[in-house]
Coordinates of C-alpha atoms in Angstrom, one line a residue:
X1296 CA 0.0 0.0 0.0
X1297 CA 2.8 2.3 0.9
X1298 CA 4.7 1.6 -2.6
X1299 CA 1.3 2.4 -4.0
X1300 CA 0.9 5.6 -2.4
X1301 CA 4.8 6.3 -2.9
X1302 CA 3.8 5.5 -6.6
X1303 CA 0.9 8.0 -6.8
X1304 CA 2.8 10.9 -5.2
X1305 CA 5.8 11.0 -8.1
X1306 CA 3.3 11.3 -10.6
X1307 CA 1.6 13.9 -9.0
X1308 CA 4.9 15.7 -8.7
X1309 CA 5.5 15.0 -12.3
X1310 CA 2.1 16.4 -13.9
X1311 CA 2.5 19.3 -11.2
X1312 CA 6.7 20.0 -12.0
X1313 CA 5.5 19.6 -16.2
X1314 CA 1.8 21.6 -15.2
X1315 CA 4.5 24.8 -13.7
X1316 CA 7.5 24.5 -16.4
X1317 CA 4.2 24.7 -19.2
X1318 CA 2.5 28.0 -17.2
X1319 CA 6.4 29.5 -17.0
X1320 CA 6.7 28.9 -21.0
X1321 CA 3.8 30.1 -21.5
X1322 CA 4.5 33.2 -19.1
X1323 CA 7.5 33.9 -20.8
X1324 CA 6.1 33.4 -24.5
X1325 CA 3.4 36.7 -23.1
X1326 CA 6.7 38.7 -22.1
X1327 CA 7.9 38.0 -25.4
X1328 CA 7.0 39.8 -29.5
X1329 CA 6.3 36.7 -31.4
X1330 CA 7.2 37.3 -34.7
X1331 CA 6.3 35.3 -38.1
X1332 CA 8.8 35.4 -40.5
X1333 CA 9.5 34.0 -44.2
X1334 CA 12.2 32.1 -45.3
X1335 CA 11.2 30.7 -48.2
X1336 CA 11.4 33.7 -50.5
X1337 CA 13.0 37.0 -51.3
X1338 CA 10.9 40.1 -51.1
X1339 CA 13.0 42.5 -52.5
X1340 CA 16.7 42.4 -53.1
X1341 CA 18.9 45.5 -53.0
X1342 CA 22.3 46.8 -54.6
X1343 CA 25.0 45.1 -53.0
X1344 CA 26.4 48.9 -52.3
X1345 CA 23.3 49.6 -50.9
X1346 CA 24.9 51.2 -47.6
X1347 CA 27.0 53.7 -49.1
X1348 CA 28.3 57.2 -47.9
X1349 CA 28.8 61.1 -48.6
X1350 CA 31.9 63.7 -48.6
X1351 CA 30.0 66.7 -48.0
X1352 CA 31.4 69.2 -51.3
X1353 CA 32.3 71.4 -48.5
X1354 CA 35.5 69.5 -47.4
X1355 CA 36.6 71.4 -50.6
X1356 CA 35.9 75.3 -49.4
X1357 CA 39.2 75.4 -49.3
X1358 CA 41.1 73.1 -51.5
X1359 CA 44.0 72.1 -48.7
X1360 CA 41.0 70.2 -46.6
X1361 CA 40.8 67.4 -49.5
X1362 CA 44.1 66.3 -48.2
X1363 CA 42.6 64.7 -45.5
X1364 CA 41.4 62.4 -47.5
X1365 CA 45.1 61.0 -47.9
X1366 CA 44.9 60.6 -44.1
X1367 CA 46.1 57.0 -43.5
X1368 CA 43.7 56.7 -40.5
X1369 CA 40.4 57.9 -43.0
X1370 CA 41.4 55.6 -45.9
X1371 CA 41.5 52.6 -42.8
X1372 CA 38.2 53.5 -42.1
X1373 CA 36.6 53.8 -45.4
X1374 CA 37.5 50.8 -47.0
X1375 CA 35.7 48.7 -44.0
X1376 CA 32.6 50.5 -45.5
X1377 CA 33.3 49.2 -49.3
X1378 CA 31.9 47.9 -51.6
X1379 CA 29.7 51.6 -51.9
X1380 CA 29.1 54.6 -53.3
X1381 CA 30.9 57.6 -52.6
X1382 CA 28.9 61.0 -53.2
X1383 CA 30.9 64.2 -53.9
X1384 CA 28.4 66.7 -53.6
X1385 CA 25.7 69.1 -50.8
X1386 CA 24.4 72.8 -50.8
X1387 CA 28.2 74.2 -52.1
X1388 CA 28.6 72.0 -55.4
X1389 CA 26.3 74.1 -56.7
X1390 CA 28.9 77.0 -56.4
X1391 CA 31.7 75.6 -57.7
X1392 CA 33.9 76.0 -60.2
X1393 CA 36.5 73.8 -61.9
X1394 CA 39.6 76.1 -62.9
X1395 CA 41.9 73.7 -64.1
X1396 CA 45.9 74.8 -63.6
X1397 CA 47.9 74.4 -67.0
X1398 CA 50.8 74.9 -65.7
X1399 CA 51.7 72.5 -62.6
X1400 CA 53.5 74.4 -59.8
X1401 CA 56.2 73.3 -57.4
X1402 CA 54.7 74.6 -54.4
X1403 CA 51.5 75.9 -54.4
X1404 CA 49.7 72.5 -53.4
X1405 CA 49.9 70.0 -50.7
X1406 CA 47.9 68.2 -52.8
X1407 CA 49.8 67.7 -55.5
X1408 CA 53.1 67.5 -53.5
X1409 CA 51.5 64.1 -51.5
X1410 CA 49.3 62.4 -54.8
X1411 CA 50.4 62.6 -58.4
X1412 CA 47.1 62.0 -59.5
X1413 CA 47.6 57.9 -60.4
X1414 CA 45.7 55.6 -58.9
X1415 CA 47.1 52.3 -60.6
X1416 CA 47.5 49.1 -58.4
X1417 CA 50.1 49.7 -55.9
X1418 CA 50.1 53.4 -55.4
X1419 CA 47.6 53.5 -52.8
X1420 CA 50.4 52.4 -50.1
X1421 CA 52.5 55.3 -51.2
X1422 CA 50.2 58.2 -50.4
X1423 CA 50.1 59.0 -46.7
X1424 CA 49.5 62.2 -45.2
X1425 CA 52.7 63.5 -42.9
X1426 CA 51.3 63.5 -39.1
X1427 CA 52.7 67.0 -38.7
X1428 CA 50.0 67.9 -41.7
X1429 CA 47.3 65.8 -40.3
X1430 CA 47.3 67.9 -37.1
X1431 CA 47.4 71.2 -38.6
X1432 CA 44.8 70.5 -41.6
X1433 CA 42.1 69.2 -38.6
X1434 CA 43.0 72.6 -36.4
X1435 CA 42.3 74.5 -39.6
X1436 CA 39.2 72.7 -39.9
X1437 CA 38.0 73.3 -36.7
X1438 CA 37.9 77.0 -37.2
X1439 CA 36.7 76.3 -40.9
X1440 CA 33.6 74.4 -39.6
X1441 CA 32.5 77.8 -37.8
X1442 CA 33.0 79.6 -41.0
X1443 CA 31.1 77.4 -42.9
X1444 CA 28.3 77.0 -40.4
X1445 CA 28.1 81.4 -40.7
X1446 CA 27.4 80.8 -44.4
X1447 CA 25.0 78.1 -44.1
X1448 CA 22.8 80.7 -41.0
X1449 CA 22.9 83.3 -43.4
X1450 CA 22.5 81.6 -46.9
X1451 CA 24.9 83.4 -48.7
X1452 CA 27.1 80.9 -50.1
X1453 CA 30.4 82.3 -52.1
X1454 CA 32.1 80.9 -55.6
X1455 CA 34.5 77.9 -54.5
X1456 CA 37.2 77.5 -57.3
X1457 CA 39.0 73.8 -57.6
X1458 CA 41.6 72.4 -59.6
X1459 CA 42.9 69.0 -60.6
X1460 CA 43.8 68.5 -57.4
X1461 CA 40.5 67.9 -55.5
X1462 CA 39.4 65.5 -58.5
X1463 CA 43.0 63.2 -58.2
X1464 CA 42.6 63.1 -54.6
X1465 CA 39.1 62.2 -54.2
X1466 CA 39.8 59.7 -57.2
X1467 CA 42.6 58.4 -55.3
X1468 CA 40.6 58.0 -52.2
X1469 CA 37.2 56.6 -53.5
X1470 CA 39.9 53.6 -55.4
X1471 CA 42.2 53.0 -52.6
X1472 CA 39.0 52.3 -50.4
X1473 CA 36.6 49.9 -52.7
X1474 CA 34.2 52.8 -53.8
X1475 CA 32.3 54.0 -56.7
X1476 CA 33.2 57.9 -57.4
X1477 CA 29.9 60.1 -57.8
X1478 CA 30.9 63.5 -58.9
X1479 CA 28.4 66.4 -57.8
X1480 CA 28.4 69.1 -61.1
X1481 CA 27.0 72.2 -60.3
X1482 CA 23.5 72.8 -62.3
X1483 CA 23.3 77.1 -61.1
X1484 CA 25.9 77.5 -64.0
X1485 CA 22.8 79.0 -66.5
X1486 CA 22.4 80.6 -69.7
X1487 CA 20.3 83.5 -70.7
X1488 CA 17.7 81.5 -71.2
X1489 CA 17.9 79.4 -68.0
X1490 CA 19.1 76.4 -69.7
X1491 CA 22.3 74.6 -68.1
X1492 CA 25.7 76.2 -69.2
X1493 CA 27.6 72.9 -69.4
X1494 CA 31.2 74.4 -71.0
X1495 CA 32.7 74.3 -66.8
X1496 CA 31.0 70.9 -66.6
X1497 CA 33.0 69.3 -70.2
X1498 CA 36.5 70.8 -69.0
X1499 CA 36.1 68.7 -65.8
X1500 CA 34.6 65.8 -68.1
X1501 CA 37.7 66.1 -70.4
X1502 CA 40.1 65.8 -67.8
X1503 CA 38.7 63.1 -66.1
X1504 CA 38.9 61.3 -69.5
X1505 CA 42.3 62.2 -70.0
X1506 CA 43.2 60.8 -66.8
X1507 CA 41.0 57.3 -67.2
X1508 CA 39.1 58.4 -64.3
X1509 CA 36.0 55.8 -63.5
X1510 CA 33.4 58.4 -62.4
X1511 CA 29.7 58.5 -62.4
X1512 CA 27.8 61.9 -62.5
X1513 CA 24.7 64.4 -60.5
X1514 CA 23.9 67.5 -61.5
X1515 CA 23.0 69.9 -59.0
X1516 CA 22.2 69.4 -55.0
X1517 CA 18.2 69.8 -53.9
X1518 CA 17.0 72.2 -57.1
X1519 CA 14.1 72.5 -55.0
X1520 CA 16.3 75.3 -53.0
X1521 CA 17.4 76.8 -55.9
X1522 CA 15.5 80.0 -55.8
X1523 CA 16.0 80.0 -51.5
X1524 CA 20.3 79.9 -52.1
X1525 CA 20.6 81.6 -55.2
X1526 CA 17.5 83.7 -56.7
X1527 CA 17.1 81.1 -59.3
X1528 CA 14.2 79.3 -60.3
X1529 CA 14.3 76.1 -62.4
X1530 CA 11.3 73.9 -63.1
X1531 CA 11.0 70.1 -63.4
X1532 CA 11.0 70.2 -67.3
X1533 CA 14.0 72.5 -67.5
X1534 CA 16.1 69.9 -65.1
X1535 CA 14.9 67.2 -67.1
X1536 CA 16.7 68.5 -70.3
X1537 CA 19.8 69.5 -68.5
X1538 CA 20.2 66.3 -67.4
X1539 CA 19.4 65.2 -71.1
X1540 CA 21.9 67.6 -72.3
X1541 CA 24.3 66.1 -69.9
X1542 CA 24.1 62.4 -70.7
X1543 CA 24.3 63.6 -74.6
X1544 CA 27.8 65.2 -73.7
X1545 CA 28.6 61.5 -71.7
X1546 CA 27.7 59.7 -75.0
X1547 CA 29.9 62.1 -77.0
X1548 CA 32.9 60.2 -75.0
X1549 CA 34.2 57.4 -75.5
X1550 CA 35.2 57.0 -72.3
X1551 CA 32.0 58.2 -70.0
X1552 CA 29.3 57.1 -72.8
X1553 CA 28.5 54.3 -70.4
X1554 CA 28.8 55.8 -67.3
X1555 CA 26.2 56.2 -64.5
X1556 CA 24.1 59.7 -64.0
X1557 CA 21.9 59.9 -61.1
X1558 CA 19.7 62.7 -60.0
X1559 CA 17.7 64.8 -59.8
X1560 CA 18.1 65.0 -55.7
X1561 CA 15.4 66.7 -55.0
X1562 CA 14.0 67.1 -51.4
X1563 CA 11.1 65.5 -50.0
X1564 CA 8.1 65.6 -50.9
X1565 CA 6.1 68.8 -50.5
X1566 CA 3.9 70.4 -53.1
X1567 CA 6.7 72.0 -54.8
X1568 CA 9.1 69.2 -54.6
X1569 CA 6.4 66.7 -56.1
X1570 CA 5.7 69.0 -59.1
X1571 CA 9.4 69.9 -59.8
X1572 CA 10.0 65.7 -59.5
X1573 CA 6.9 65.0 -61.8
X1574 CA 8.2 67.4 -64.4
X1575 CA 11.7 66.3 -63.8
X1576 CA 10.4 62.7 -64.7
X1577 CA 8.5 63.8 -67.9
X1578 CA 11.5 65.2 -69.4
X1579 CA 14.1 63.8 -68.0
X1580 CA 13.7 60.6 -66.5
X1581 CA 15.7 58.3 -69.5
X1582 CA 18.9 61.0 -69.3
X1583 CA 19.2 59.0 -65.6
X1584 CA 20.5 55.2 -64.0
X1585 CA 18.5 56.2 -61.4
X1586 CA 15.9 58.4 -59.5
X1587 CA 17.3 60.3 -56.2
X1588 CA 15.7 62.2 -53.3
X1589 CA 16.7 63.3 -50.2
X1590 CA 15.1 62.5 -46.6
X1591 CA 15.7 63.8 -43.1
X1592 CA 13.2 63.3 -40.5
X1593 CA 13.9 66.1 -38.1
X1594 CA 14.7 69.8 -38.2
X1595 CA 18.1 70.0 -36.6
X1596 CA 17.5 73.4 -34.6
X1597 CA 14.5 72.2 -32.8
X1598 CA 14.5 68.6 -31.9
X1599 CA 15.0 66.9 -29.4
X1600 CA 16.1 63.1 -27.9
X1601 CA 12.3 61.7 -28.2
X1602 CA 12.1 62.5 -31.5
X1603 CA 14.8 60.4 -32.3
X1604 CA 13.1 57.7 -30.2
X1605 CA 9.5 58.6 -31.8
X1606 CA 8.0 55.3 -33.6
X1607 CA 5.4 57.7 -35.5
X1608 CA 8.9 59.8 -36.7
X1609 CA 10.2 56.3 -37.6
X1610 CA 7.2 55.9 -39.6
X1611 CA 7.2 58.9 -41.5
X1612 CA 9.9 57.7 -43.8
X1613 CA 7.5 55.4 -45.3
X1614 CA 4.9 58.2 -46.8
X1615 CA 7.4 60.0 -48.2
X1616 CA 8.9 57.2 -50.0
X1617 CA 5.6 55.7 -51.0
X1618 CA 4.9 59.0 -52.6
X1619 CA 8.5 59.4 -54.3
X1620 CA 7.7 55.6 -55.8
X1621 CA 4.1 56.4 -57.2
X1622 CA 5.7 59.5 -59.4
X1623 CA 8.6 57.1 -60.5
X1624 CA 6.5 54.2 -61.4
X1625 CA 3.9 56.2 -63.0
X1626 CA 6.2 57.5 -65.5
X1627 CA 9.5 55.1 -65.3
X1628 CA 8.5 51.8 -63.5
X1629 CA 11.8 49.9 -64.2
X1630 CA 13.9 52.9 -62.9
X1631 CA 15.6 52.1 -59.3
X1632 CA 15.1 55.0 -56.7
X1633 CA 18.0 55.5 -54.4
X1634 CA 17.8 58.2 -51.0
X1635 CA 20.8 60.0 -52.9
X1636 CA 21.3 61.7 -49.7
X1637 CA 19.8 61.5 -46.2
X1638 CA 20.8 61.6 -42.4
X1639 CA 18.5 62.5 -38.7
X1640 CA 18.3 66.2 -39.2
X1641 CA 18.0 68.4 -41.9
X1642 CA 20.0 71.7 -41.4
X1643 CA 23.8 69.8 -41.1
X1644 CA 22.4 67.7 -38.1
X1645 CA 20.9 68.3 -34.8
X1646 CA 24.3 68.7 -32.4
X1647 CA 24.8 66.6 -29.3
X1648 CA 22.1 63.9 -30.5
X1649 CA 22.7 63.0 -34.8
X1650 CA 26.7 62.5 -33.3
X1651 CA 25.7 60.4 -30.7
X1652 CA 24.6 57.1 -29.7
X1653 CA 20.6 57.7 -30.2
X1654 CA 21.3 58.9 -34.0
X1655 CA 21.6 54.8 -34.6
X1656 CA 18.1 54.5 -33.9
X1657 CA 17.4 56.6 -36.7
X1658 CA 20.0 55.1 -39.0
X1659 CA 19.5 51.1 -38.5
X1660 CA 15.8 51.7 -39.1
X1661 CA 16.1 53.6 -42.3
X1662 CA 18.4 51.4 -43.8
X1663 CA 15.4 48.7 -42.5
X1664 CA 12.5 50.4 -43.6
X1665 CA 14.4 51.6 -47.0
X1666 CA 15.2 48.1 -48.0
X1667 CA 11.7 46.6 -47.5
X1668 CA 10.2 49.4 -48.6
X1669 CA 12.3 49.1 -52.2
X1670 CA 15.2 51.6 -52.1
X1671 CA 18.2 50.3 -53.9
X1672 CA 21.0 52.8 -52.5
X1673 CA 21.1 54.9 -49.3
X1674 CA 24.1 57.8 -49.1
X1675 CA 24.5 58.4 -45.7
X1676 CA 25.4 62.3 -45.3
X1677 CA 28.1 61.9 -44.3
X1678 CA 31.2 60.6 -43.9
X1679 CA 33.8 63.7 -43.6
X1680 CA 32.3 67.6 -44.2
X1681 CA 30.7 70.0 -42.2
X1682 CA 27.5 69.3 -39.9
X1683 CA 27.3 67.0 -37.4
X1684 CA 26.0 64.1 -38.4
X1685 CA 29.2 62.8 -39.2
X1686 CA 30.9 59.0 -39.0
X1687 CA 33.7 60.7 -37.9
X1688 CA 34.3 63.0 -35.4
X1689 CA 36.5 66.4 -36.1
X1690 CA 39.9 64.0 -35.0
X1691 CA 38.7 61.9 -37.5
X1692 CA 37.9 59.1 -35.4
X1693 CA 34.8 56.8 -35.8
X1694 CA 31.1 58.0 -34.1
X1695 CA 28.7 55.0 -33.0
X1696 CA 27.0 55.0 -36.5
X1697 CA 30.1 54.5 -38.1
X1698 CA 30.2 51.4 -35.8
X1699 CA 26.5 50.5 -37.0
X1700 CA 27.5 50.7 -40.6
X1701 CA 31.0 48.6 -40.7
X1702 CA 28.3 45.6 -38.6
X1703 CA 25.3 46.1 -41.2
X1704 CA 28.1 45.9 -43.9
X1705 CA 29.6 42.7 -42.6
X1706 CA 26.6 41.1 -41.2
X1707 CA 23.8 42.1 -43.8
X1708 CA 23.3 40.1 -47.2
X1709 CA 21.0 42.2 -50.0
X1710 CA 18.0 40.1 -49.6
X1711 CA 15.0 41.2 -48.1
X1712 CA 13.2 38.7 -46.0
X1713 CA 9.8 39.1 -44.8
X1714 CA 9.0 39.3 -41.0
X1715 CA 6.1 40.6 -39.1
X1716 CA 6.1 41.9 -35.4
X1717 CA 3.2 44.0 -33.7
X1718 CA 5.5 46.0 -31.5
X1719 CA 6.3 49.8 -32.1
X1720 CA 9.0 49.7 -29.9
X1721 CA 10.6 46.7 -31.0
X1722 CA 11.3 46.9 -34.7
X1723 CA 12.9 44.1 -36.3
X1724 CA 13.7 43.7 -40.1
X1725 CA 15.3 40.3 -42.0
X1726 CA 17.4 39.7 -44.4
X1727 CA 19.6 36.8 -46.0
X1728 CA 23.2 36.6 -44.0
X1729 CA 26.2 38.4 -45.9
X1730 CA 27.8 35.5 -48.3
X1731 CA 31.2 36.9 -47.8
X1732 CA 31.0 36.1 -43.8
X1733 CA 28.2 33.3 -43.6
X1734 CA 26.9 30.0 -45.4
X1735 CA 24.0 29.8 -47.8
X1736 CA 20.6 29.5 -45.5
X1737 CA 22.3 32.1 -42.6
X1738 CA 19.7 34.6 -42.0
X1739 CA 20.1 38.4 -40.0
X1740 CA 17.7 39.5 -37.5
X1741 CA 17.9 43.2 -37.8
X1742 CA 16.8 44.5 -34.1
X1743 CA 16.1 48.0 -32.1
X1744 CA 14.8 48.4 -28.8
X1745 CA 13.5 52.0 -28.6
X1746 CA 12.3 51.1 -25.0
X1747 CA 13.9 51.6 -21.6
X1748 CA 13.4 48.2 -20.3
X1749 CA 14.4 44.9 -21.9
X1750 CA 12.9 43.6 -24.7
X1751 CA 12.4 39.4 -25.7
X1752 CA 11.4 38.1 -29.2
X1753 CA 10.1 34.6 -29.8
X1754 CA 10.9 33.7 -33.3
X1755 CA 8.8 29.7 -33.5
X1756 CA 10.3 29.6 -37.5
X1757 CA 13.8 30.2 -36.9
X1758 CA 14.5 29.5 -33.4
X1759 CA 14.8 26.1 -31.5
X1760 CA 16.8 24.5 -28.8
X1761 CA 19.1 23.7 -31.0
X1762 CA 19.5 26.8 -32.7
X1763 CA 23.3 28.6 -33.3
X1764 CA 22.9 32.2 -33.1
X1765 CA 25.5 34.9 -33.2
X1766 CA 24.8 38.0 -31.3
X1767 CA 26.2 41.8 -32.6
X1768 CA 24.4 43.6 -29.5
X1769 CA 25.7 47.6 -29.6
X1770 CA 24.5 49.7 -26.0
X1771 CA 26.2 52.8 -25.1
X1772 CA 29.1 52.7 -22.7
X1773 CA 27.2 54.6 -19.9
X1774 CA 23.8 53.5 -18.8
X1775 CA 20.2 54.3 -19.0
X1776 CA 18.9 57.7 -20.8
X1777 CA 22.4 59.4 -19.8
X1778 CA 23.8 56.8 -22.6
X1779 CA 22.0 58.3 -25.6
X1780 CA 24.7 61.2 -25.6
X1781 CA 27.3 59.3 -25.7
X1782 CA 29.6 59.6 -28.3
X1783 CA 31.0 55.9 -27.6
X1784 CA 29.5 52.6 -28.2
X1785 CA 30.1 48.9 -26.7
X1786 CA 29.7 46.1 -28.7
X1787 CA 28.5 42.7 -26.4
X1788 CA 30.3 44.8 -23.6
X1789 CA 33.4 45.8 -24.9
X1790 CA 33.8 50.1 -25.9
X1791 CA 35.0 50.2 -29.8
X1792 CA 37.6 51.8 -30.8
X1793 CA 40.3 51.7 -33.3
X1794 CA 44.0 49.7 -32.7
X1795 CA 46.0 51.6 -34.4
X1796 CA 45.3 53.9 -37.6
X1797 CA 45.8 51.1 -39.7
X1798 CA 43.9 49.0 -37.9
X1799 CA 39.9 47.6 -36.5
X1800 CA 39.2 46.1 -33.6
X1801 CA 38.2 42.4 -33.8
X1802 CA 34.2 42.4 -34.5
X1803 CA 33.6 39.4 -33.1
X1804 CA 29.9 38.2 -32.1
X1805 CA 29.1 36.3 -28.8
X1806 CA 27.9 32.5 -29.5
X1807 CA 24.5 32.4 -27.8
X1808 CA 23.4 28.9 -25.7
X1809 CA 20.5 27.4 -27.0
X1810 CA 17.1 29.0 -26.4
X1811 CA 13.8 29.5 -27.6
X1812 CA 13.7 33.3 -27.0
X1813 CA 16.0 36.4 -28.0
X1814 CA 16.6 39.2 -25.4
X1815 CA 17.3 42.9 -26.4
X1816 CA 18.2 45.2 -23.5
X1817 CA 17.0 48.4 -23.2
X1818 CA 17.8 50.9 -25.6
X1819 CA 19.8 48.9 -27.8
X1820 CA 20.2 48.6 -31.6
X1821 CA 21.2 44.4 -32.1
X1822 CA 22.5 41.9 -35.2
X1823 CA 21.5 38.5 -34.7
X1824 CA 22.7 35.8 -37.1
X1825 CA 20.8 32.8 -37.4
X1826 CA 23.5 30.5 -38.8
X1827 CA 21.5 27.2 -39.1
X1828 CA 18.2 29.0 -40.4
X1829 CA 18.1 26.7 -43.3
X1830 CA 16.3 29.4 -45.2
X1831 CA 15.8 28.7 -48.7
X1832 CA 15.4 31.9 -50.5
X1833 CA 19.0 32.4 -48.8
X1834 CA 20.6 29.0 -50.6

């Protein structure tokens, strides 16, 4: 009778021990987002230099500032961001002036003293910027920044004059690093009749031919502004047939005829942008590769950290692309549409938050949302120039979105995956692993947690016991709200920062154990890499 009893009282243990360990799962699986996601085909699929980046045109204010560019510590930097674009171009490429010098001089230029304008094979190693230079070229800078910021409160913008020396080293720079060269031409040049006066545009063209130069092409910066800068007015129809005037000068070479053009990079939408796009489009639209607008979310002078946090300002970027796409596809509906230019806030950046740790929130979920959405390129703005929604800080050393970027690069794959969460606070977006770092069937779990407590994601398709996941998890180095300032990042724990000039820190991600459920702390931006997904749209 005893054994009986003994016999009874294990199983009730058992169906009680199995009854709590089912009501904790289930628990748990209320804490956590459930998300569905698809794995068995490819949404959308994007350029493989989909992230790429921006020199702002007024590094070249004064021409001795392009020498940074020869900076052994920049060129480190930039190639971890490669394969991309590299945009030449903002507000001041619209006042500037190619003056080429026929005679070469022996002292005049830095430029020319450091780079002889070849960028064969094996040259990159030889051009390296004197430390003694460095220094004085980023004091100068400092003060230039001010001067330029003067201009930009005032809107009186002066003729900048350049010379073969701006176009070898940015040449040199965009090779040595693994990038695509997109040269900003400035569209305010105009005839009597307010047509495009191209003869500054076809010296520049000539000498980049004479030089083998593999450049692609924009004409003008945001001709939206035009009238707002410069007292100029020109009408979508009008662009449309500079640019068609422009492409007939590319196919009169025999080097260029087959180069890219891109434009018109106009703003936003708003009532006047949509017209000048439309109009652009009519006449206009087969001079171009592709279609470009701009996008910031924020005015720079009046926001503030929430906004950066805001879900609904998140959201915004999907209106204003929906309504760029409708104009494209109504009268182009093969043409790609890139975000040829686009950061937090409008106005060279909001100080103290689009250099900081809270601008990533911003930046992984565009590069999200533009992806899904059908974007093919997104130019950050930018890399080096004025403003401050920089990669790099004024010493030239990397911000946490520069961080963000060299992960999505290295982690990321260009296929667009479909996955569906009901959280506005925890936005997740999918894509196929990178090939270059992962197997065929890896899969990236894009994730943000806009929220100031943890976060956990259940993931039934993709996630078992038996599941190897790497985690990329990026917090800032000081806790709670106080860490949104911050201008350093940790990634799994340990701050970033560079070895040496001529070398990254290891990027290594932290082998997860086996679980059911993904945690996000609060307020961070994450990479997970699913390595035995076994997706097949990612074979």
């Amino acid at each position: 009778m005893e054994s009986v009893a003994l016999l009874l009282l294990v199983v009730l243990v058992l169906v009680l021990r199995d009854r709590t360990a089912a009501l904790l799962l289930a628990e748990r699986d209320r804490d956590c987002w459930v998300v569905e996601a698809g794995l068995s085909a490819v949404v959308r699929r994007v350029d493989p230099r989909f992230l790429s980046v921006t020199i702002d045109a007024s590094l070249a204010s004064e021409e001795k500032f392009v020498s940074l560019l020869s900076s052994t510590k920049i060129r480190t930097l930039a190639k971890a961001l490669s394969p991309s674009f590299l945009r030449f171009g903002g507000t001041r490429q619209d006042f500037m002036v190619f003056s080429p010098q026929k005679v070469q001089q022996d002292s005049g230029s830095s430029a020319r003293w450091l780079f002889n304008g070849s960028s064969a094979e094996g040259s990159c190693d030889r051009v390296e910027l004197p430390s003694w230079l460095e220094d004085k070229l980023k004091i100068d800078w400092t003060q230039q920044l001010l001067n330029l910021m003067r201009e930009d409160l005032q809107g009186k913008y002066r003729t900048v004059k350049f010379t073969e020396d701006t176009v070898d080293l940015l040449q040199s720079f965009a090779s040595c690093s693994g990038m695509d060269l997109i040269f900003g031409l400035n569209a305010l040049l105009r005839s009597a009749d307010n047509s495009w006066n191209s003869s500054n545009a076809g010296l520049l063209l000539q000498y980049c031919e004479s030089r083998g130069y593999p450049m692609s092409w924009e004409l003008g910066n945001e001709p939206n502004s035009y009238e707002k800068k410069a007292g100029i007015r020109v009408d979508g129809h009008q662009l449309g047939r500079d640019f068609t005037r422009l492409r007939a000068m590319m196919s009169q070479s025999t080097w260029f005829q087959g180069a890219g053009l891109f434009g018109p990079d106009v703003g936003q939408p708003r009532e006047h942008r949509v017209n000048l796009l439309e109009g652009f489009l009519q006449s206009g639209s087969q001079a171009v590769d592709a279609v470009t607008w701009h996008h910031y979310y924020v005015n720079g002078r009046d926001t503030s950290v929430e906004d950066f946090l805001d879900p609904q300002v998140l959201d915004s970027l999907i209106l204003k692309t929906k309504e760029v796409l409708q104009e494209v596809q109504m009268v182009s509906p093969e043409k790609p549409v890139w975000l040829g230019e686009t950061s937090s806030a409008f106005g060279g950046g909001a100080a103290g938050l689009s250099d900081t740790f809270v601008a990533g929130f911003m930046w992984l979920d565009k590069l999200g949302l533009s992806a899904r959405l059908g974007m093919d390129v997104v130019m950050r703005q930018v890399l080096i120039g004025s403003g401050s929604y920089h990669l790099l800080d004024e010493n030239l050393d990397p911000l946490p979105d520069y961080w963000l970027s060299v992960l999505y690069k290295r982690l990321v794959g260009p296929e667009v995956l479909k996955i569906e969460s009901r959280s506005s606070t925890v936005r997740l977006y999918l894509h196929c692993a990178n090939r270059n770092s992962y197997r065929g069937g890896a899969v990236t779990l894009i994730s943000l947690n806009l929220g100031q407590e943890p976060a956990c994601i259940s993931l039934p398709a993709l996630l078992s016991s038996s599941s190897t996941v790497e985690a990329f998890v990026l917090q800032s180095d000081r806790p709670g709200g106080e860490g949104l300032y911050s201008r350093c990042v940790k990634l799994n724990g340990g701050v970033l920062k560079m070895v040496d000039d001529r070398t990254l820190p290891h990027l290594k991600g932290a082998r997860l154990p086996p679980a059911e459920h993904l945690q996000l702390p609060a307020f961070s931006l994450a990479f997970f890499v699913l390595i035995d997904a076994g997706a097949v749209a990612c074979m």
